[in-house]
Coordinates of C-alpha atoms in Angstrom, one line a residue:
M24 CA -95.0 -29.2 94.8
P25 CA -94.9 -28.7 98.6
G26 CA -92.6 -31.2 100.4
L27 CA -94.1 -33.5 103.3
D28 CA -92.9 -30.6 105.9
G29 CA -94.6 -28.0 103.9
T30 CA -91.4 -26.7 102.1
F31 CA -92.1 -25.6 98.6
A32 CA -89.7 -27.8 96.6
I33 CA -88.9 -26.2 93.4
T34 CA -88.4 -28.6 90.7
G35 CA -89.9 -27.0 87.7
A36 CA -93.2 -27.9 85.8
P37 CA -93.3 -31.8 85.1
V38 CA -92.1 -33.0 81.7
I39 CA -94.6 -35.1 79.9
N40 CA -93.5 -38.1 77.7
G41 CA -89.8 -36.8 77.8
Q42 CA -90.5 -33.7 75.6
I43 CA -89.1 -30.6 77.3
P44 CA -91.7 -27.8 76.5
Q45 CA -90.4 -24.3 75.3
R46 CA -91.3 -20.9 76.9
L47 CA -92.8 -18.8 74.2
E48 CA -92.9 -15.2 73.5
I49 CA -95.9 -13.7 74.7
R50 CA -97.3 -12.7 71.3
Q51 CA -96.6 -16.3 70.1
L52 CA -98.3 -18.0 73.1
R53 CA -101.5 -15.7 72.3
K54 CA -101.7 -17.6 68.9
N55 CA -102.4 -20.8 70.9
T56 CA -105.9 -20.0 72.0
A57 CA -106.2 -22.8 74.6
Q58 CA -102.9 -22.1 76.4
W59 CA -103.5 -18.3 76.1
N60 CA -106.9 -18.8 78.0
L61 CA -105.4 -21.0 80.5
Y62 CA -102.6 -18.6 81.2
L63 CA -105.0 -15.5 81.9
L64 CA -107.6 -17.6 83.8
A65 CA -104.9 -19.0 85.9
M66 CA -103.2 -15.7 86.6
N67 CA -106.4 -14.6 87.7
R68 CA -106.7 -17.1 90.2
F69 CA -103.1 -17.1 91.2
Q70 CA -103.6 -13.3 92.1
Q71 CA -106.6 -14.2 94.4
M72 CA -105.0 -16.9 96.3
D73 CA -104.8 -16.8 100.1
Q74 CA -101.8 -14.6 100.7
S75 CA -100.7 -16.8 103.5
D76 CA -99.7 -19.5 101.1
V77 CA -96.0 -19.4 100.1
R78 CA -97.2 -20.3 96.5
S79 CA -99.5 -17.3 96.3
Y80 CA -98.9 -14.6 93.8
Y81 CA -98.5 -12.1 96.6
Q82 CA -95.8 -14.1 98.6
L83 CA -93.8 -15.0 95.4
S84 CA -93.8 -11.5 94.3
G85 CA -92.7 -10.3 97.7
I86 CA -89.7 -12.5 97.8
H87 CA -88.0 -9.7 95.6
G88 CA -88.4 -7.0 98.1
R89 CA -91.1 -5.7 100.3
P90 CA -92.7 -6.7 102.6
F91 CA -89.4 -8.1 103.9
I92 CA -91.0 -11.1 105.4
E93 CA -89.7 -14.8 105.8
W94 CA -90.6 -17.0 102.9
D95 CA -90.6 -20.7 103.0
G96 CA -88.9 -20.8 106.5
V97 CA -85.9 -19.0 105.4
P98 CA -84.9 -16.2 107.9
L99 CA -83.8 -12.7 106.9
I100 CA -80.6 -11.5 108.2
Q101 CA -81.4 -7.8 107.4
D102 CA -84.2 -5.8 106.1
M103 CA -83.8 -6.3 102.5
G104 CA -85.3 -8.4 99.6
Y105 CA -83.8 -11.8 99.1
C106 CA -82.9 -10.9 95.4
S107 CA -79.2 -10.6 94.4
H108 CA -78.4 -7.4 92.4
T109 CA -75.0 -5.9 91.3
S110 CA -73.8 -9.4 92.1
N111 CA -72.4 -12.3 90.2
L112 CA -75.5 -14.0 91.6
F113 CA -77.9 -11.7 89.8
A114 CA -78.8 -13.8 86.7
T115 CA -78.7 -17.3 88.5
W116 CA -80.7 -16.3 91.6
H117 CA -83.4 -15.0 89.4
R118 CA -83.5 -18.2 87.5
P119 CA -85.1 -20.5 90.2
Y120 CA -87.2 -17.5 91.2
V121 CA -89.0 -17.5 87.9
V122 CA -89.4 -21.2 88.0
A123 CA -91.0 -21.1 91.4
F124 CA -93.7 -18.7 89.9
E125 CA -93.9 -20.8 86.8
Q126 CA -94.3 -24.1 88.9
A127 CA -97.1 -22.5 91.2
L128 CA -98.8 -21.1 88.1
Y129 CA -98.5 -24.3 86.1
D130 CA -100.4 -26.2 89.0
I131 CA -103.3 -23.6 88.7
V132 CA -103.3 -24.1 85.0
Q133 CA -104.1 -27.9 85.4
D134 CA -107.0 -27.2 87.7
V135 CA -108.4 -24.5 85.5
A136 CA -108.1 -26.8 82.3
K137 CA -110.3 -29.4 84.3
S138 CA -113.0 -26.8 84.8
I139 CA -113.5 -25.7 81.3
A140 CA -116.8 -26.5 80.1
N141 CA -117.4 -28.2 76.5
D142 CA -113.8 -29.2 76.1
T143 CA -115.2 -32.3 74.5
N144 CA -111.7 -33.4 72.7
G145 CA -109.7 -32.6 75.8
E146 CA -107.9 -29.5 73.9
Y147 CA -107.4 -27.7 77.1
I148 CA -106.2 -30.5 79.1
T149 CA -103.5 -31.3 76.5
A150 CA -102.6 -27.6 76.4
A151 CA -102.3 -27.5 80.1
S152 CA -99.8 -30.3 80.3
T153 CA -97.0 -28.5 78.3
F154 CA -97.7 -24.8 79.7
R155 CA -94.8 -22.8 80.4
H156 CA -94.7 -19.1 81.6
P157 CA -94.2 -16.9 78.5
Y158 CA -91.6 -14.2 77.9
W159 CA -91.7 -10.7 76.5
D160 CA -89.0 -9.9 74.0
W161 CA -88.7 -6.1 74.4
A162 CA -85.8 -6.2 71.7
A163 CA -88.0 -7.5 68.9
P164 CA -90.1 -4.9 67.1
T165 CA -93.6 -5.7 65.9
S166 CA -94.2 -5.4 62.3
D167 CA -97.9 -4.3 62.5
G168 CA -97.3 -1.1 64.2
G169 CA -98.4 -2.1 67.5
P170 CA -97.1 -1.2 70.7
V171 CA -93.8 -2.6 72.0
L172 CA -95.4 -3.3 75.2
P173 CA -97.9 -5.9 74.1
A174 CA -101.6 -4.8 74.0
P175 CA -102.5 -7.4 76.5
V176 CA -100.2 -6.1 79.1
S177 CA -101.1 -2.5 78.7
G178 CA -104.4 -2.3 76.7
S179 CA -107.3 -2.5 79.3
P180 CA -108.1 -3.7 82.8
F181 CA -110.4 -6.1 81.4
I182 CA -110.0 -8.7 78.7
V183 CA -112.2 -10.8 76.5
L184 CA -111.5 -14.7 76.4
H185 CA -113.1 -16.9 73.6
L186 CA -113.8 -20.3 75.3
P187 CA -115.4 -23.5 74.1
N188 CA -118.6 -22.4 75.7
G189 CA -118.6 -18.8 74.7
T190 CA -116.9 -15.5 75.4
Q191 CA -116.1 -14.3 79.0
T192 CA -114.8 -11.1 80.1
I193 CA -112.4 -11.2 83.0
R194 CA -110.1 -8.8 84.9
N195 CA -107.0 -8.7 83.0
P196 CA -104.3 -10.2 85.4
L197 CA -101.5 -8.7 83.0
Y198 CA -102.6 -5.3 83.3
E199 CA -102.1 -4.8 87.0
Y200 CA -102.1 -6.5 90.4
Q201 CA -104.4 -5.1 93.0
F202 CA -103.5 -5.1 96.7
S203 CA -105.6 -5.5 99.8
S204 CA -105.8 -3.0 102.4
S205 CA -103.7 -5.3 104.8
D206 CA -101.1 -5.5 102.1
L207 CA -100.6 -1.7 102.2
S208 CA -100.2 -1.6 105.9
L209 CA -96.9 -3.6 105.3
F210 CA -95.6 -1.0 102.9
P211 CA -94.2 2.0 104.8
D212 CA -93.0 4.0 101.8
S213 CA -95.2 6.8 100.1
P214 CA -96.8 6.6 97.7
F215 CA -96.7 2.8 97.7
N216 CA -98.6 2.7 100.9
V217 CA -101.6 4.3 99.3
W218 CA -101.5 2.7 95.7
R219 CA -104.2 0.0 95.7
K220 CA -102.7 -1.4 92.4
T221 CA -99.5 -1.7 90.6
L222 CA -98.8 1.5 88.4
R223 CA -96.4 2.1 85.4
Y224 CA -95.4 5.7 84.9
P225 CA -98.0 7.0 87.4
S226 CA -99.9 10.1 86.6
S227 CA -99.2 11.4 90.1
Q228 CA -97.9 10.4 93.4
T229 CA -101.6 10.3 95.1
A230 CA -103.8 7.6 95.7
A231 CA -105.8 8.6 92.6
A232 CA -102.8 8.0 90.3
S233 CA -103.2 5.7 87.2
S234 CA -100.7 4.1 84.8
Q235 CA -99.7 5.8 81.6
D236 CA -99.1 2.8 79.6
P237 CA -99.1 4.6 76.2
L238 CA -96.2 6.7 77.5
V239 CA -94.6 3.6 78.8
S240 CA -94.8 2.1 75.2
Q241 CA -93.6 5.3 73.8
Q242 CA -90.4 5.6 75.7
I243 CA -89.7 1.9 75.4
A244 CA -89.9 2.3 71.7
Q245 CA -87.7 5.4 71.6
S246 CA -84.9 3.5 73.3
Q247 CA -85.7 0.1 71.7
D248 CA -82.9 0.4 69.0
S249 CA -80.4 0.1 71.9
Y250 CA -81.7 -3.1 73.4
A251 CA -81.0 -5.5 70.5
Q252 CA -77.6 -3.7 69.9
R253 CA -76.8 -4.1 73.6
F254 CA -77.5 -7.8 73.8
M255 CA -75.9 -8.7 70.4
N256 CA -72.7 -6.8 71.8
L257 CA -72.9 -8.8 74.9
L258 CA -73.0 -12.0 73.0
Q259 CA -70.1 -11.0 70.8
A260 CA -67.6 -9.2 73.0
Y261 CA -68.3 -10.4 76.5
P262 CA -67.0 -13.9 76.9
R263 CA -66.6 -13.7 80.6
Y264 CA -69.5 -14.4 82.7
A265 CA -68.2 -11.9 85.5
N266 CA -68.4 -9.2 83.0
F267 CA -71.5 -10.2 81.2
S268 CA -73.7 -10.9 84.2
N269 CA -73.9 -8.0 86.5
S270 CA -73.6 -4.2 86.6
A271 CA -70.6 -3.8 89.1
W272 CA -67.7 -1.8 87.7
T273 CA -64.6 -3.7 86.7
P274 CA -61.9 -0.9 86.9
N275 CA -59.7 -0.4 84.0
S276 CA -61.9 -2.5 81.8
P277 CA -63.7 -0.5 79.0
G278 CA -66.4 -3.1 78.6
Y279 CA -69.1 -1.4 80.6
D280 CA -72.2 -3.4 79.7
S281 CA -74.0 -6.3 81.3
L282 CA -77.1 -8.4 81.3
E283 CA -78.1 -6.7 84.6
S284 CA -77.5 -3.2 83.2
L285 CA -79.7 -4.1 80.1
H286 CA -82.3 -5.4 82.4
N287 CA -82.3 -2.2 84.6
Q288 CA -83.0 -0.2 81.5
I289 CA -86.4 -2.0 80.9
H290 CA -87.3 -1.9 84.8
G291 CA -86.6 1.8 84.9
L292 CA -88.6 2.7 81.6
I293 CA -91.7 0.6 82.5
G294 CA -91.9 1.8 86.0
N295 CA -90.8 5.4 85.7
G296 CA -91.7 6.2 89.4
G297 CA -94.1 3.2 89.6
H298 CA -93.6 -0.4 90.9
M299 CA -91.2 -1.7 88.3
A300 CA -88.8 1.1 88.8
I301 CA -88.1 0.2 92.4
I302 CA -86.5 -3.1 93.5
D303 CA -88.5 -3.4 96.7
Y304 CA -91.8 -3.4 94.8
A305 CA -91.1 -4.5 91.3
G306 CA -92.1 -8.1 91.8
F307 CA -95.8 -7.3 92.1
D308 CA -96.2 -6.0 88.6
P309 CA -97.2 -8.9 86.3
V310 CA -94.9 -7.6 83.5
F311 CA -91.8 -8.2 85.9
W312 CA -92.4 -11.9 85.2
L313 CA -92.7 -11.5 81.6
H314 CA -89.5 -9.5 81.8
H315 CA -87.6 -11.7 83.9
A316 CA -88.4 -14.8 81.7
N317 CA -86.8 -12.9 78.9
V318 CA -83.7 -12.0 81.0
D319 CA -83.5 -15.8 81.7
R320 CA -83.8 -16.5 77.9
L321 CA -80.8 -14.0 77.2
L322 CA -78.9 -15.7 79.7
A323 CA -79.6 -19.1 78.4
I324 CA -78.5 -18.0 75.0
W325 CA -75.3 -16.5 76.2
Q326 CA -74.6 -19.7 78.2
A327 CA -75.2 -21.9 75.1
L328 CA -72.6 -19.8 73.1
H329 CA -70.2 -19.4 76.0
P330 CA -70.0 -22.8 77.9
D331 CA -66.6 -22.4 79.4
S332 CA -67.4 -19.5 81.7
Y333 CA -69.8 -19.2 84.6
V334 CA -69.9 -17.7 88.1
E335 CA -66.7 -16.9 89.7
P336 CA -65.9 -16.3 93.3
S337 CA -66.7 -12.6 94.2
I338 CA -67.3 -10.2 97.1
E339 CA -70.9 -9.0 97.5
P340 CA -70.8 -5.3 97.2
I341 CA -74.4 -4.8 98.5
G342 CA -75.8 -8.0 99.8
S343 CA -79.3 -9.2 100.2
A344 CA -81.7 -10.5 102.9
V345 CA -79.6 -13.6 103.3
I346 CA -76.1 -12.5 102.2
A347 CA -74.1 -9.9 104.2
Q348 CA -72.4 -7.0 102.4
G349 CA -68.9 -8.0 101.8
A350 CA -69.5 -11.7 102.0
Q351 CA -67.8 -14.0 99.4
T352 CA -70.0 -15.9 97.0
D353 CA -69.4 -18.4 94.2
V354 CA -71.0 -21.0 92.2
N355 CA -72.0 -23.2 95.2
T356 CA -73.5 -20.3 97.2
P357 CA -77.0 -21.1 98.2
L358 CA -79.6 -19.2 96.2
K359 CA -81.9 -18.6 99.1
P360 CA -84.8 -18.9 99.9
F361 CA -85.4 -21.6 96.8
H362 CA -85.4 -25.1 98.0
R363 CA -84.6 -27.9 95.6
D364 CA -86.3 -30.6 98.0
S365 CA -88.1 -31.0 101.1
N366 CA -84.8 -32.0 103.1
G367 CA -83.5 -28.4 103.4
N368 CA -81.4 -28.2 100.2
F369 CA -81.2 -25.1 98.2
W370 CA -80.6 -24.4 94.6
T371 CA -77.0 -23.1 93.8
S372 CA -75.7 -21.6 90.6
A373 CA -73.9 -24.9 89.9
A374 CA -77.3 -26.8 90.1
A375 CA -79.0 -24.2 88.2
T376 CA -76.8 -23.9 85.2
Y377 CA -79.1 -25.6 82.7
V378 CA -82.6 -24.7 81.9
T379 CA -83.5 -28.1 81.3
S380 CA -82.9 -29.1 84.9
F381 CA -86.2 -27.1 85.5
G382 CA -88.2 -28.7 82.7
Y383 CA -88.2 -25.9 80.1
S384 CA -86.2 -24.5 77.1
Y385 CA -86.4 -21.7 74.8
P386 CA -86.9 -21.9 70.8
E387 CA -83.3 -20.4 69.9
I388 CA -81.5 -22.9 71.9
Q389 CA -83.4 -26.1 72.2
G390 CA -81.5 -28.8 70.1
K391 CA -79.5 -26.2 68.3
S392 CA -75.7 -26.1 67.6
A393 CA -73.7 -22.9 68.2
S394 CA -73.9 -21.8 64.5
Q395 CA -77.6 -22.5 64.6
I396 CA -78.0 -20.3 67.7
K397 CA -76.1 -17.6 66.1
A398 CA -78.1 -17.7 62.9
A399 CA -81.2 -17.5 65.0
V400 CA -80.3 -14.3 67.0
N401 CA -78.8 -12.7 63.8
A402 CA -82.4 -13.4 62.2
L403 CA -84.1 -11.8 65.2
Y404 CA -81.9 -8.9 65.9
G405 CA -79.2 -8.4 63.3
S406 CA -75.6 -9.3 63.6
S407 CA -74.3 -5.8 64.2
S408 CA -75.7 -2.5 65.2
G409 CA -75.5 -1.2 61.8
I410 CA -78.1 -3.4 60.4
T411 CA -81.6 -2.1 60.5
I412 CA -84.2 -3.4 62.7
T413 CA -86.7 -4.5 60.1
R414 CA -84.0 -6.4 58.2
R415 CA -84.2 -9.0 61.1
S416 CA -87.2 -10.3 59.5
T417 CA -86.0 -10.9 56.0
V418 CA -88.0 -13.3 53.7
E419 CA -85.0 -15.6 53.7
A420 CA -85.1 -16.0 57.5
H421 CA -88.8 -16.8 57.4
Q422 CA -88.5 -19.2 54.6
D423 CA -86.0 -21.2 56.6
P424 CA -88.1 -23.7 58.6
T425 CA -85.5 -23.8 61.5
L426 CA -85.6 -20.2 61.9
A427 CA -89.4 -19.5 61.4
P428 CA -90.4 -20.4 65.0
L429 CA -87.8 -18.2 66.4
I430 CA -89.1 -15.0 65.0
A431 CA -91.3 -15.0 68.3
A432 CA -92.7 -11.3 68.0
G433 CA -94.8 -12.1 64.8
L434 CA -92.5 -10.3 62.4
S435 CA -93.9 -10.6 58.9
N436 CA -92.6 -11.0 55.5
E437 CA -94.1 -7.8 54.4
A438 CA -92.3 -5.6 57.1
P439 CA -90.9 -2.6 55.4
I440 CA -87.2 -2.4 55.0
E441 CA -85.5 0.9 56.1
T442 CA -82.9 2.4 53.9
V443 CA -80.2 2.8 56.6
P444 CA -77.1 1.2 55.0
D445 CA -75.7 -2.0 56.3
P446 CA -72.1 -2.4 57.5
P447 CA -69.9 -3.9 54.9
A448 CA -70.7 -7.7 54.1
T449 CA -67.0 -8.3 54.4
G450 CA -63.9 -6.3 55.8
N451 CA -63.8 -4.0 58.9
Y452 CA -66.0 -1.3 60.4
T453 CA -66.0 0.7 63.6
E454 CA -68.5 0.3 66.5
W455 CA -69.0 3.2 68.7
L456 CA -70.4 3.2 72.1
T457 CA -71.2 5.5 75.1
N458 CA -69.8 4.1 78.5
I459 CA -71.9 5.2 81.7
R460 CA -70.3 5.0 85.1
V461 CA -71.9 6.1 88.2
A462 CA -72.5 5.4 91.9
K463 CA -75.5 3.3 92.5
D464 CA -76.6 5.4 95.4
A465 CA -75.7 8.7 93.7
L466 CA -79.2 10.3 94.1
E467 CA -80.6 7.8 96.7
Q468 CA -83.3 6.6 94.4
T469 CA -83.7 5.2 90.8
F470 CA -82.7 7.7 88.2
F471 CA -82.0 8.0 84.3
I472 CA -79.2 8.9 82.1
H473 CA -80.2 10.0 78.6
I474 CA -77.8 10.0 75.8
F475 CA -78.4 12.0 72.6
V476 CA -76.7 12.6 69.4
G477 CA -77.9 15.8 68.1
D478 CA -80.1 18.6 69.6
F479 CA -82.8 18.1 72.1
N480 CA -85.7 20.0 73.8
P481 CA -84.5 21.7 76.9
D482 CA -87.7 20.5 78.8
P483 CA -86.6 17.2 80.8
K484 CA -90.1 15.9 80.6
T485 CA -89.5 15.3 76.8
W486 CA -86.1 13.5 77.0
S487 CA -87.2 9.9 77.0
F488 CA -89.2 10.7 73.8
E489 CA -86.8 12.8 71.9
P490 CA -85.9 12.1 68.3
N491 CA -82.2 12.3 68.8
L492 CA -82.3 10.2 71.9
V493 CA -79.9 7.1 71.5
G494 CA -80.9 5.6 74.5
T495 CA -82.0 6.0 78.2
H496 CA -80.0 4.1 80.8
A497 CA -81.5 3.3 84.2
V498 CA -80.0 3.0 87.5
I499 CA -82.5 1.1 89.8
T500 CA -82.4 1.0 93.4
P501 CA -84.6 0.1 96.6
Y502 CA -86.9 2.7 97.5
V503 CA -84.2 4.8 99.4
M504 CA -80.6 3.8 99.1
K505 CA -78.8 6.0 101.5
R506 CA -75.6 7.5 100.2
D507 CA -72.6 6.1 101.7
P508 CA -69.4 7.4 100.0
A509 CA -67.3 5.0 101.9
Q510 CA -69.1 1.9 100.7
S511 CA -70.7 3.2 97.5
T512 CA -71.0 0.5 94.6
I513 CA -70.0 1.7 91.3
V514 CA -72.2 0.5 88.5
T515 CA -71.8 0.8 84.7
G516 CA -73.9 0.5 81.5
Q517 CA -73.5 1.2 77.8
I518 CA -75.5 2.8 75.1
P519 CA -74.6 2.0 71.5
L520 CA -74.0 5.0 69.1
T521 CA -73.2 3.1 65.7
R522 CA -76.7 3.0 64.4
A523 CA -77.3 6.6 65.1
L524 CA -74.3 7.5 63.5
R525 CA -75.2 5.4 60.4
V526 CA -78.5 7.4 60.2
D527 CA -76.5 10.7 60.3
E528 CA -74.2 9.4 57.8
Q529 CA -76.9 8.7 55.4
N530 CA -78.2 12.2 56.0
G531 CA -74.7 13.5 55.0
L532 CA -73.8 14.7 58.6
V533 CA -70.7 12.5 59.3
D534 CA -68.4 10.1 57.4
M535 CA -67.9 7.1 59.4
G536 CA -65.0 6.0 57.3
N537 CA -63.2 9.0 58.7
E538 CA -62.5 8.2 62.3
E539 CA -61.1 11.7 63.3
G540 CA -64.0 13.3 61.6
T541 CA -66.4 10.9 63.6
K542 CA -64.7 11.9 66.8
N543 CA -65.1 15.6 66.0
Y544 CA -68.7 15.0 65.1
L545 CA -69.3 13.2 68.5
T546 CA -67.5 16.0 70.3
K547 CA -69.9 18.5 69.0
N548 CA -73.2 16.4 69.1
L549 CA -73.0 13.8 71.8
H550 CA -74.8 14.9 74.9
W551 CA -76.1 13.5 78.3
R552 CA -78.5 14.5 80.9
V553 CA -79.6 13.1 84.2
T554 CA -83.1 13.0 85.6
T555 CA -85.1 11.7 88.5
M556 CA -88.2 9.7 88.2
D557 CA -90.3 12.7 88.4
D558 CA -88.5 14.2 85.3
K559 CA -86.3 16.7 87.1
D560 CA -83.1 17.7 85.6
V561 CA -80.1 17.0 87.9
P562 CA -77.0 19.0 87.1
R563 CA -74.4 16.4 85.5
D564 CA -71.7 17.7 87.8
Q565 CA -73.6 17.0 90.9
V566 CA -74.2 13.5 90.3
P567 CA -71.6 11.6 92.6
D568 CA -69.1 9.5 90.5
L569 CA -70.7 10.1 87.1
K570 CA -68.4 9.6 84.1
I571 CA -69.3 9.3 80.8
S572 CA -66.8 8.3 78.1
V573 CA -66.9 7.0 74.4
V574 CA -65.1 3.9 73.4
C575 CA -64.8 2.5 69.8
A576 CA -63.5 -0.8 68.3
N577 CA -62.6 -2.1 64.9
V578 CA -64.8 -4.9 64.1
Q579 CA -64.3 -7.8 61.5
A580 CA -67.7 -8.3 59.6
A581 CA -69.3 -11.6 59.8
A582 CA -68.8 -13.8 56.8
A583 CA -71.9 -15.6 57.0
D584 CA -75.5 -15.7 58.5
D585 CA -74.5 -18.2 61.1
E586 CA -71.4 -16.4 62.4
F587 CA -70.7 -13.2 64.7
P588 CA -68.5 -10.2 63.9
V589 CA -65.2 -10.4 65.6
W590 CA -64.3 -7.3 67.9
G591 CA -61.1 -5.8 68.3
E592 CA -59.8 -4.1 71.7
L593 CA -62.0 -1.4 72.9
K594 CA -60.2 2.1 72.8
V595 CA -61.3 4.9 74.9
Q596 CA -61.7 8.2 73.1
T597 CA -61.1 10.7 76.0
N598 CA -60.9 13.7 73.7
I599 CA -64.6 13.5 73.0
T600 CA -65.7 14.0 76.8
D601 CA -62.6 15.6 78.3
G602 CA -63.5 19.1 80.0
R603 CA -67.3 18.5 79.9
P604 CA -69.5 18.0 83.0
A605 CA -69.2 14.4 84.3
G606 CA -67.1 13.7 81.0
L607 CA -64.1 11.3 81.4
G608 CA -61.0 13.2 81.2
V609 CA -57.4 12.7 80.6
G610 CA -55.9 10.8 83.5
D611 CA -59.2 9.5 84.9
D612 CA -59.6 5.7 85.6
V613 CA -61.3 3.9 82.9

């Protein structure tokens, strides 16, 4: 609630009767009719609030980037968004950000609940008291063949609600956010200054553009295998927060992945030229909040399994509206502009360590031991990249009452099981991964790097949808990020190869038990290409600081469902990429 001086004190939604509510996956929240209706009705009101209010949808969304205006009395030192990216503060800064949004929405939910007609038994009042903002688990597939991007987010600009007094059709607040003409006057960048609503994979760059949500769902689905694999790899092989948290390159470290890099992949594939793909405008798309609630969930799971590592002192490679480039930050750096109270105190990473400090939790971690958390995420995602997606939802997992609530995306016992072989139940196997390193400002805009194993269509418009695509990596930037070789920030990402290789092994194309044979197979069949958001091919050797490499590690298989595999040292396989455009060569820095 606002403090006495007008400050928005971010405390989180209140906890009733000492029971901390959980944030739920959006498809699970939808099963609770009362909370689902409250969520949509409140989001509708939220988006129509007076934009001069710091608690309005417009102002909260604008914290992340444009229109570069002061929020809650916190001045900007430069024309940038307040958000921290390519920074140790990336994950912790976004935690109170999502809480601020959730808290403002919670207050509206309470008012909406009081206005529900014919709520004779107080169902809506009760539902409102434990409401928390949902997350979208983009790594968990649906078992009913539905779109990866949930239907309420992408299906229609209108949605029908079933209320106690009958049905009501409202504008779908998850489908888009509509700007006023005065908003657009504060956006100097074309075409964002003519788009009257948020767009995903826009059909054109004109004012008449529309979202292409079916294509968004298709390309998200095409890369989806990589999401769960990347997150599980982060849980298993990244015990240090500095490496786990953000996409900045750590020289001579073959561990190239991070929570931020994985998060960027989703931003790029949803936006693809629209709002979500541009840091300055991403916060306005309603799916941003579902996405970042999930990113916070992944952080919370990692924290629960790695409690001894957290934010370390570091130098800010890019900076933000409130942090200068080159400034040193640490666990006590104020996460501006988020006030803890009305006395001018800000949240810090130290204060924001635990989600319970903000009055919420997640199904996988609440009241769970480390072994129970491992069992939960293994049930959702598989303990290794060799396990098939559909085997995440085995009958045994659903029969376990402690795991049933964790299968958040509605996976059913009847989900078909693919025939891709599992890794050995015991013993060792090899994980193969593609490392990606590139200058963040390489193309002065958001761009994609596509990784293939096998042949692909030469038309770049098809690359996000190709059957042999292993994953599309995204490097997201502000609207324009001027190239400055002297101060360029190198960022990294990783696309796992193991599952694609297992499919090819099943088809008789490669023997993964033969390491030299696997190297030779990848030398012939691993390909990478670069495109801009308008699907234009960029020659690989013309992308500044782009280096693609392959690493592998010997992995000891998990002995039980509540354990993780144990990774050996990552080994760089330079011979696979040496001499190829943008390939890591002998003598190059790792």
